[in-house]
Amino acid sequence: MIQRPLEPQLRTTVEMSPTDTPVRSIMSPGVIAMSGEATVASCAAAMSSRRTHAVLIIDPANRVPLGWVFHKDVLGHLRDDPYTTRAADVVSAEASWIHPEETVEIAADTMVDQGISHLLVGHGSGTLPEGVLSSWDLVAFYAGR
């Protein structure tokens, strides 16, 4: 039996190329975010319970992203008191944005060029992000092809 090719609007991301797939279709929706006043121990607990490698830290005064605290940042501050060390003090990477309709290929190039592993997906600072695109999301996309 010969099957008709899928219509473009019915294609899945597995069938789409990196140049055709918008990051919105492979991002993780929502963002795990914490106040800059949170502690390193709180960051570790959030990462553990959500099984993620990073949390976005937000300035509590103006709700602007300060940047990312990664699991390696938590490990680097284990000798400090993780119950009093503020998350804002251990942010190791600023938050970078990518538009939801940008392609997977552009996202991968951006991560490699900037040496980053996470992108906020949305319309830039001053807006709420739709989600997060991590290097793991990109690896999963390429692995599924």
Short mmCIF file of N, CA and C in Angstrom, two decimals:
data_model
loop_
_atom_site.label_atom_id
_atom_site.label_comp_id
_atom_site.label_asym_id
_atom_site.label_seq_id
_atom_site.Cartn_x
_atom_site.Cartn_y
_atom_site.Cartn_z
N MET A 1 0.84 -1.17 0.00
CA MET A 1 0.00 0.00 0.00
C MET A 1 0.89 1.24 0.00
N ILE A 2 0.63 2.14 -0.91
CA ILE A 2 1.37 3.39 -0.99
C ILE A 2 0.68 4.42 -0.12
N GLN A 3 1.44 5.04 0.77
CA GLN A 3 0.86 6.06 1.63
C GLN A 3 1.17 7.44 1.09
N ARG A 4 0.20 8.28 1.25
CA ARG A 4 0.35 9.67 0.85
C ARG A 4 1.26 10.39 1.85
N PRO A 5 2.17 11.25 1.40
CA PRO A 5 3.01 12.00 2.34
C PRO A 5 2.15 12.88 3.25
N LEU A 6 2.65 13.09 4.44
CA LEU A 6 1.94 13.94 5.38
C LEU A 6 1.88 15.37 4.86
N GLU A 7 0.77 16.03 5.13
CA GLU A 7 0.66 17.45 4.81
C GLU A 7 1.61 18.21 5.73
N PRO A 8 2.19 19.31 5.30
CA PRO A 8 3.16 20.04 6.13
C PRO A 8 2.63 20.38 7.52
N GLN A 9 1.36 20.76 7.65
CA GLN A 9 0.84 21.14 8.95
C GLN A 9 0.66 19.93 9.88
N LEU A 10 0.75 18.70 9.34
CA LEU A 10 0.58 17.50 10.15
C LEU A 10 1.90 16.83 10.49
N ARG A 11 2.99 17.36 10.01
CA ARG A 11 4.28 16.75 10.26
C ARG A 11 4.68 16.90 11.73
N THR A 12 5.40 15.91 12.20
CA THR A 12 5.91 15.99 13.57
C THR A 12 7.32 16.56 13.53
N THR A 13 7.83 16.92 14.70
CA THR A 13 9.18 17.48 14.74
C THR A 13 10.21 16.45 14.30
N VAL A 14 9.93 15.16 14.48
CA VAL A 14 10.87 14.13 14.06
C VAL A 14 11.02 14.16 12.54
N GLU A 15 9.94 14.51 11.85
CA GLU A 15 9.97 14.53 10.39
C GLU A 15 10.47 15.86 9.84
N MET A 16 10.64 16.84 10.69
CA MET A 16 11.06 18.16 10.24
C MET A 16 12.56 18.32 10.43
N SER A 17 13.15 19.13 9.60
CA SER A 17 14.59 19.36 9.69
C SER A 17 14.87 20.46 10.71
N PRO A 18 16.12 20.56 11.15
CA PRO A 18 16.48 21.63 12.09
C PRO A 18 16.25 23.02 11.52
N THR A 19 16.25 23.14 10.19
CA THR A 19 16.01 24.45 9.59
C THR A 19 14.53 24.77 9.47
N ASP A 20 13.66 23.78 9.68
CA ASP A 20 12.21 23.97 9.59
C ASP A 20 11.51 23.95 10.94
N THR A 21 12.15 23.44 11.96
CA THR A 21 11.50 23.22 13.25
C THR A 21 11.67 24.43 14.16
N PRO A 22 10.56 25.05 14.57
CA PRO A 22 10.67 26.17 15.52
C PRO A 22 11.00 25.66 16.92
N VAL A 23 11.75 26.46 17.66
CA VAL A 23 12.14 26.04 19.01
C VAL A 23 10.92 25.85 19.91
N ARG A 24 9.84 26.56 19.65
CA ARG A 24 8.62 26.41 20.45
C ARG A 24 8.15 24.95 20.48
N SER A 25 8.38 24.22 19.40
CA SER A 25 7.88 22.86 19.31
C SER A 25 8.71 21.85 20.09
N ILE A 26 9.91 22.22 20.53
CA ILE A 26 10.73 21.27 21.29
C ILE A 26 11.16 21.80 22.66
N MET A 27 10.78 23.03 22.99
CA MET A 27 11.18 23.62 24.27
C MET A 27 10.44 22.93 25.42
N SER A 28 10.91 23.14 26.62
CA SER A 28 10.20 22.73 27.81
C SER A 28 9.32 23.90 28.22
N PRO A 29 8.00 23.70 28.27
CA PRO A 29 7.13 24.84 28.61
C PRO A 29 7.32 25.28 30.06
N GLY A 30 7.16 26.57 30.30
CA GLY A 30 7.33 27.11 31.64
C GLY A 30 8.80 27.24 32.00
N VAL A 31 9.03 27.84 33.15
CA VAL A 31 10.39 28.06 33.63
C VAL A 31 10.42 27.80 35.12
N ILE A 32 11.43 27.09 35.57
CA ILE A 32 11.63 26.93 37.01
C ILE A 32 12.45 28.13 37.46
N ALA A 33 11.79 29.03 38.17
CA ALA A 33 12.42 30.30 38.56
C ALA A 33 12.33 30.49 40.06
N MET A 34 13.33 31.16 40.60
CA MET A 34 13.38 31.44 42.04
C MET A 34 13.88 32.86 42.25
N SER A 35 13.51 33.41 43.37
CA SER A 35 13.98 34.74 43.75
C SER A 35 15.48 34.72 44.01
N GLY A 36 16.12 35.82 43.73
CA GLY A 36 17.53 35.96 44.06
C GLY A 36 17.80 35.83 45.54
N GLU A 37 16.77 36.03 46.36
CA GLU A 37 16.91 35.89 47.81
C GLU A 37 16.86 34.44 48.27
N ALA A 38 16.47 33.53 47.37
CA ALA A 38 16.46 32.10 47.71
C ALA A 38 17.88 31.66 48.02
N THR A 39 18.00 30.54 48.70
CA THR A 39 19.32 30.04 49.05
C THR A 39 19.80 28.99 48.05
N VAL A 40 21.08 28.70 48.11
CA VAL A 40 21.65 27.64 47.28
C VAL A 40 20.97 26.31 47.62
N ALA A 41 20.67 26.10 48.89
CA ALA A 41 19.98 24.86 49.28
C ALA A 41 18.60 24.78 48.62
N SER A 42 17.90 25.91 48.52
CA SER A 42 16.60 25.93 47.85
C SER A 42 16.74 25.63 46.36
N CYS A 43 17.79 26.14 45.76
CA CYS A 43 18.05 25.84 44.34
C CYS A 43 18.29 24.35 44.17
N ALA A 44 19.08 23.77 45.05
CA ALA A 44 19.37 22.33 44.98
C ALA A 44 18.08 21.52 45.12
N ALA A 45 17.23 21.93 46.06
CA ALA A 45 15.96 21.21 46.27
C ALA A 45 15.06 21.30 45.04
N ALA A 46 15.00 22.48 44.41
CA ALA A 46 14.19 22.65 43.20
C ALA A 46 14.74 21.81 42.06
N MET A 47 16.05 21.81 41.89
CA MET A 47 16.65 21.00 40.83
C MET A 47 16.39 19.52 41.06
N SER A 48 16.51 19.10 42.30
CA SER A 48 16.29 17.69 42.62
C SER A 48 14.85 17.27 42.39
N SER A 49 13.92 18.07 42.88
CA SER A 49 12.51 17.68 42.76
C SER A 49 12.02 17.76 41.32
N ARG A 50 12.57 18.66 40.52
CA ARG A 50 12.16 18.81 39.12
C ARG A 50 13.06 18.07 38.15
N ARG A 51 14.14 17.46 38.70
CA ARG A 51 15.09 16.70 37.88
C ARG A 51 15.61 17.54 36.71
N THR A 52 16.15 18.69 37.07
CA THR A 52 16.70 19.60 36.08
C THR A 52 18.10 20.02 36.50
N HIS A 53 18.82 20.63 35.61
CA HIS A 53 20.19 21.05 35.89
C HIS A 53 20.32 22.53 36.15
N ALA A 54 19.21 23.28 36.10
CA ALA A 54 19.31 24.73 36.23
C ALA A 54 18.01 25.33 36.73
N VAL A 55 18.14 26.45 37.43
CA VAL A 55 16.98 27.28 37.78
C VAL A 55 17.30 28.72 37.39
N LEU A 56 16.28 29.40 36.95
CA LEU A 56 16.42 30.81 36.59
C LEU A 56 16.24 31.64 37.86
N ILE A 57 17.14 32.57 38.07
CA ILE A 57 17.07 33.42 39.26
C ILE A 57 16.54 34.79 38.84
N ILE A 58 15.55 35.25 39.58
CA ILE A 58 14.84 36.50 39.28
C ILE A 58 15.14 37.55 40.35
N ASP A 59 15.37 38.77 39.93
CA ASP A 59 15.53 39.89 40.86
C ASP A 59 14.18 40.11 41.54
N PRO A 60 14.11 40.01 42.86
CA PRO A 60 12.82 40.14 43.53
C PRO A 60 12.23 41.56 43.45
N ALA A 61 13.07 42.56 43.22
CA ALA A 61 12.57 43.94 43.18
C ALA A 61 11.86 44.26 41.87
N ASN A 62 12.43 43.82 40.75
CA ASN A 62 11.84 44.20 39.47
C ASN A 62 11.43 43.00 38.60
N ARG A 63 11.60 41.80 39.12
CA ARG A 63 11.20 40.55 38.45
C ARG A 63 11.90 40.33 37.11
N VAL A 64 13.09 40.87 36.96
CA VAL A 64 13.90 40.69 35.76
C VAL A 64 14.84 39.50 36.01
N PRO A 65 15.02 38.64 35.01
CA PRO A 65 15.96 37.52 35.19
C PRO A 65 17.38 38.00 35.45
N LEU A 66 17.98 37.49 36.53
CA LEU A 66 19.38 37.78 36.83
C LEU A 66 20.29 36.82 36.08
N GLY A 67 19.82 35.60 35.89
CA GLY A 67 20.61 34.58 35.20
C GLY A 67 20.34 33.21 35.78
N TRP A 68 21.20 32.28 35.44
CA TRP A 68 21.03 30.87 35.79
C TRP A 68 21.94 30.43 36.91
N VAL A 69 21.40 29.59 37.79
CA VAL A 69 22.20 28.81 38.73
C VAL A 69 22.10 27.37 38.24
N PHE A 70 23.25 26.76 37.98
CA PHE A 70 23.32 25.39 37.49
C PHE A 70 23.72 24.44 38.60
N HIS A 71 23.54 23.17 38.35
CA HIS A 71 23.92 22.15 39.34
C HIS A 71 25.40 22.28 39.71
N LYS A 72 26.24 22.64 38.74
CA LYS A 72 27.68 22.79 39.03
C LYS A 72 27.92 23.97 39.98
N ASP A 73 27.04 24.98 39.93
CA ASP A 73 27.16 26.11 40.85
C ASP A 73 26.84 25.67 42.27
N VAL A 74 25.83 24.83 42.39
CA VAL A 74 25.49 24.28 43.71
C VAL A 74 26.67 23.49 44.26
N LEU A 75 27.23 22.62 43.41
CA LEU A 75 28.39 21.83 43.85
C LEU A 75 29.56 22.71 44.25
N GLY A 76 29.74 23.80 43.53
CA GLY A 76 30.85 24.71 43.83
C GLY A 76 30.69 25.48 45.12
N HIS A 77 29.49 25.46 45.69
CA HIS A 77 29.24 26.21 46.93
C HIS A 77 28.84 25.31 48.09
N LEU A 78 29.16 24.02 47.99
CA LEU A 78 28.83 23.10 49.08
C LEU A 78 29.61 23.40 50.35
N ARG A 79 30.81 23.93 50.20
CA ARG A 79 31.62 24.25 51.39
C ARG A 79 31.16 25.54 52.05
N ASP A 80 30.49 26.40 51.26
CA ASP A 80 29.86 27.58 51.86
C ASP A 80 28.61 27.07 52.58
N ASP A 81 27.98 27.89 53.33
CA ASP A 81 26.74 27.46 53.97
C ASP A 81 25.61 27.57 52.95
N PRO A 82 25.13 26.44 52.41
CA PRO A 82 24.09 26.50 51.38
C PRO A 82 22.75 27.02 51.89
N TYR A 83 22.61 27.12 53.22
CA TYR A 83 21.35 27.61 53.78
C TYR A 83 21.36 29.12 54.00
N THR A 84 22.52 29.73 53.81
CA THR A 84 22.59 31.20 53.92
C THR A 84 23.15 31.86 52.67
N THR A 85 23.77 31.10 51.79
CA THR A 85 24.31 31.67 50.55
C THR A 85 23.15 31.94 49.59
N ARG A 86 23.05 33.20 49.16
CA ARG A 86 21.94 33.60 48.29
C ARG A 86 22.16 33.13 46.85
N ALA A 87 21.07 32.75 46.21
CA ALA A 87 21.12 32.33 44.81
C ALA A 87 21.68 33.44 43.92
N ALA A 88 21.30 34.69 44.19
CA ALA A 88 21.78 35.81 43.38
C ALA A 88 23.30 35.92 43.40
N ASP A 89 23.92 35.42 44.46
CA ASP A 89 25.36 35.51 44.59
C ASP A 89 26.11 34.39 43.86
N VAL A 90 25.40 33.40 43.35
CA VAL A 90 26.07 32.29 42.67
C VAL A 90 25.63 32.13 41.22
N VAL A 91 24.86 33.10 40.70
CA VAL A 91 24.47 33.07 39.29
C VAL A 91 25.74 33.02 38.44
N SER A 92 25.79 32.07 37.52
CA SER A 92 27.01 31.93 36.72
C SER A 92 26.83 32.22 35.23
N ALA A 93 25.59 32.41 34.79
CA ALA A 93 25.36 32.70 33.37
C ALA A 93 24.16 33.61 33.24
N GLU A 94 24.29 34.61 32.40
CA GLU A 94 23.14 35.50 32.19
C GLU A 94 22.08 34.78 31.38
N ALA A 95 20.88 35.30 31.44
CA ALA A 95 19.77 34.72 30.68
C ALA A 95 19.78 35.27 29.26
N SER A 96 19.84 34.38 28.29
CA SER A 96 19.76 34.75 26.89
C SER A 96 18.41 34.31 26.34
N TRP A 97 17.92 35.05 25.38
CA TRP A 97 16.58 34.80 24.83
C TRP A 97 16.65 34.33 23.39
N ILE A 98 15.63 33.57 23.00
CA ILE A 98 15.44 33.22 21.60
C ILE A 98 13.95 33.31 21.31
N HIS A 99 13.62 33.81 20.13
CA HIS A 99 12.22 33.95 19.73
C HIS A 99 11.61 32.56 19.51
N PRO A 100 10.36 32.36 19.88
CA PRO A 100 9.72 31.04 19.76
C PRO A 100 9.70 30.48 18.34
N GLU A 101 9.72 31.33 17.34
CA GLU A 101 9.66 30.85 15.96
C GLU A 101 11.04 30.67 15.32
N GLU A 102 12.10 31.01 16.05
CA GLU A 102 13.44 30.74 15.52
C GLU A 102 13.60 29.23 15.36
N THR A 103 14.53 28.83 14.54
CA THR A 103 14.68 27.41 14.24
C THR A 103 15.61 26.71 15.23
N VAL A 104 15.48 25.40 15.26
CA VAL A 104 16.36 24.56 16.07
C VAL A 104 17.81 24.78 15.64
N GLU A 105 18.04 24.92 14.36
CA GLU A 105 19.39 25.14 13.86
C GLU A 105 19.98 26.44 14.42
N ILE A 106 19.20 27.51 14.43
CA ILE A 106 19.66 28.79 14.98
C ILE A 106 19.93 28.65 16.48
N ALA A 107 19.07 27.95 17.18
CA ALA A 107 19.26 27.75 18.63
C ALA A 107 20.56 26.99 18.89
N ALA A 108 20.81 25.93 18.14
CA ALA A 108 22.03 25.15 18.34
C ALA A 108 23.26 26.02 18.05
N ASP A 109 23.21 26.77 16.97
CA ASP A 109 24.33 27.66 16.64
C ASP A 109 24.55 28.70 17.73
N THR A 110 23.46 29.25 18.27
CA THR A 110 23.55 30.26 19.33
C THR A 110 24.20 29.67 20.57
N MET A 111 23.77 28.47 20.96
CA MET A 111 24.35 27.84 22.15
C MET A 111 25.84 27.57 21.97
N VAL A 112 26.20 27.07 20.82
CA VAL A 112 27.62 26.77 20.56
C VAL A 112 28.43 28.06 20.51
N ASP A 113 27.95 29.04 19.77
CA ASP A 113 28.68 30.30 19.62
C ASP A 113 28.86 31.04 20.94
N GLN A 114 27.82 31.01 21.79
CA GLN A 114 27.87 31.75 23.06
C GLN A 114 28.36 30.89 24.22
N GLY A 115 28.54 29.60 23.99
CA GLY A 115 28.99 28.71 25.06
C GLY A 115 27.98 28.58 26.18
N ILE A 116 26.69 28.50 25.81
CA ILE A 116 25.63 28.41 26.81
C ILE A 116 24.83 27.12 26.63
N SER A 117 24.06 26.77 27.64
CA SER A 117 23.28 25.53 27.56
C SER A 117 21.78 25.74 27.71
N HIS A 118 21.35 26.97 27.98
CA HIS A 118 19.93 27.26 28.17
C HIS A 118 19.56 28.59 27.50
N LEU A 119 18.40 28.59 26.87
CA LEU A 119 17.84 29.81 26.29
C LEU A 119 16.41 29.98 26.78
N LEU A 120 16.07 31.18 27.19
CA LEU A 120 14.67 31.48 27.48
C LEU A 120 13.97 31.65 26.13
N VAL A 121 12.80 31.04 26.00
CA VAL A 121 12.04 31.15 24.76
C VAL A 121 10.94 32.18 24.98
N GLY A 122 10.97 33.24 24.20
CA GLY A 122 9.98 34.29 24.36
C GLY A 122 10.35 35.50 23.53
N HIS A 123 9.78 36.62 23.93
CA HIS A 123 9.91 37.85 23.14
C HIS A 123 10.85 38.85 23.79
N GLY A 124 11.74 38.39 24.67
CA GLY A 124 12.77 39.24 25.22
C GLY A 124 12.47 39.77 26.61
N SER A 125 13.45 40.46 27.17
CA SER A 125 13.32 40.98 28.52
C SER A 125 12.11 41.91 28.60
N GLY A 126 11.49 41.91 29.74
CA GLY A 126 10.27 42.69 29.92
C GLY A 126 9.02 41.89 29.61
N THR A 127 9.20 40.66 29.12
CA THR A 127 8.06 39.77 28.85
C THR A 127 8.25 38.49 29.64
N LEU A 128 7.18 37.76 29.79
CA LEU A 128 7.28 36.46 30.44
C LEU A 128 7.72 35.43 29.40
N PRO A 129 8.69 34.59 29.75
CA PRO A 129 9.10 33.55 28.81
C PRO A 129 8.02 32.48 28.66
N GLU A 130 7.94 31.91 27.47
CA GLU A 130 7.02 30.80 27.23
C GLU A 130 7.60 29.50 27.76
N GLY A 131 8.90 29.41 27.78
CA GLY A 131 9.56 28.19 28.21
C GLY A 131 11.06 28.32 28.14
N VAL A 132 11.71 27.17 28.21
CA VAL A 132 13.16 27.09 28.20
C VAL A 132 13.59 26.07 27.15
N LEU A 133 14.63 26.38 26.45
CA LEU A 133 15.24 25.43 25.54
C LEU A 133 16.62 25.13 26.10
N SER A 134 16.85 23.86 26.41
CA SER A 134 18.16 23.46 26.94
C SER A 134 18.91 22.67 25.89
N SER A 135 20.18 22.50 26.13
CA SER A 135 20.99 21.70 25.22
C SER A 135 20.46 20.27 25.18
N TRP A 136 19.88 19.80 26.29
CA TRP A 136 19.28 18.45 26.30
C TRP A 136 18.10 18.38 25.35
N ASP A 137 17.30 19.43 25.26
CA ASP A 137 16.18 19.45 24.31
C ASP A 137 16.70 19.31 22.89
N LEU A 138 17.80 19.99 22.59
CA LEU A 138 18.38 19.91 21.25
C LEU A 138 18.96 18.52 20.98
N VAL A 139 19.64 17.96 21.97
CA VAL A 139 20.18 16.62 21.81
C VAL A 139 19.04 15.62 21.56
N ALA A 140 17.96 15.74 22.31
CA ALA A 140 16.81 14.84 22.12
C ALA A 140 16.22 15.00 20.72
N PHE A 141 16.14 16.23 20.24
CA PHE A 141 15.62 16.47 18.90
C PHE A 141 16.49 15.76 17.86
N TYR A 142 17.79 15.99 17.93
CA TYR A 142 18.69 15.38 16.97
C TYR A 142 18.73 13.86 17.09
N ALA A 143 18.62 13.35 18.30
CA ALA A 143 18.61 11.89 18.51
C ALA A 143 17.36 11.25 17.92
N GLY A 144 16.25 11.98 17.96
CA GLY A 144 14.98 11.46 17.44
C GLY A 144 14.86 11.52 15.95
N ARG A 145 15.78 12.18 15.30
CA ARG A 145 15.71 12.29 13.84
C ARG A 145 16.18 11.03 13.25
#
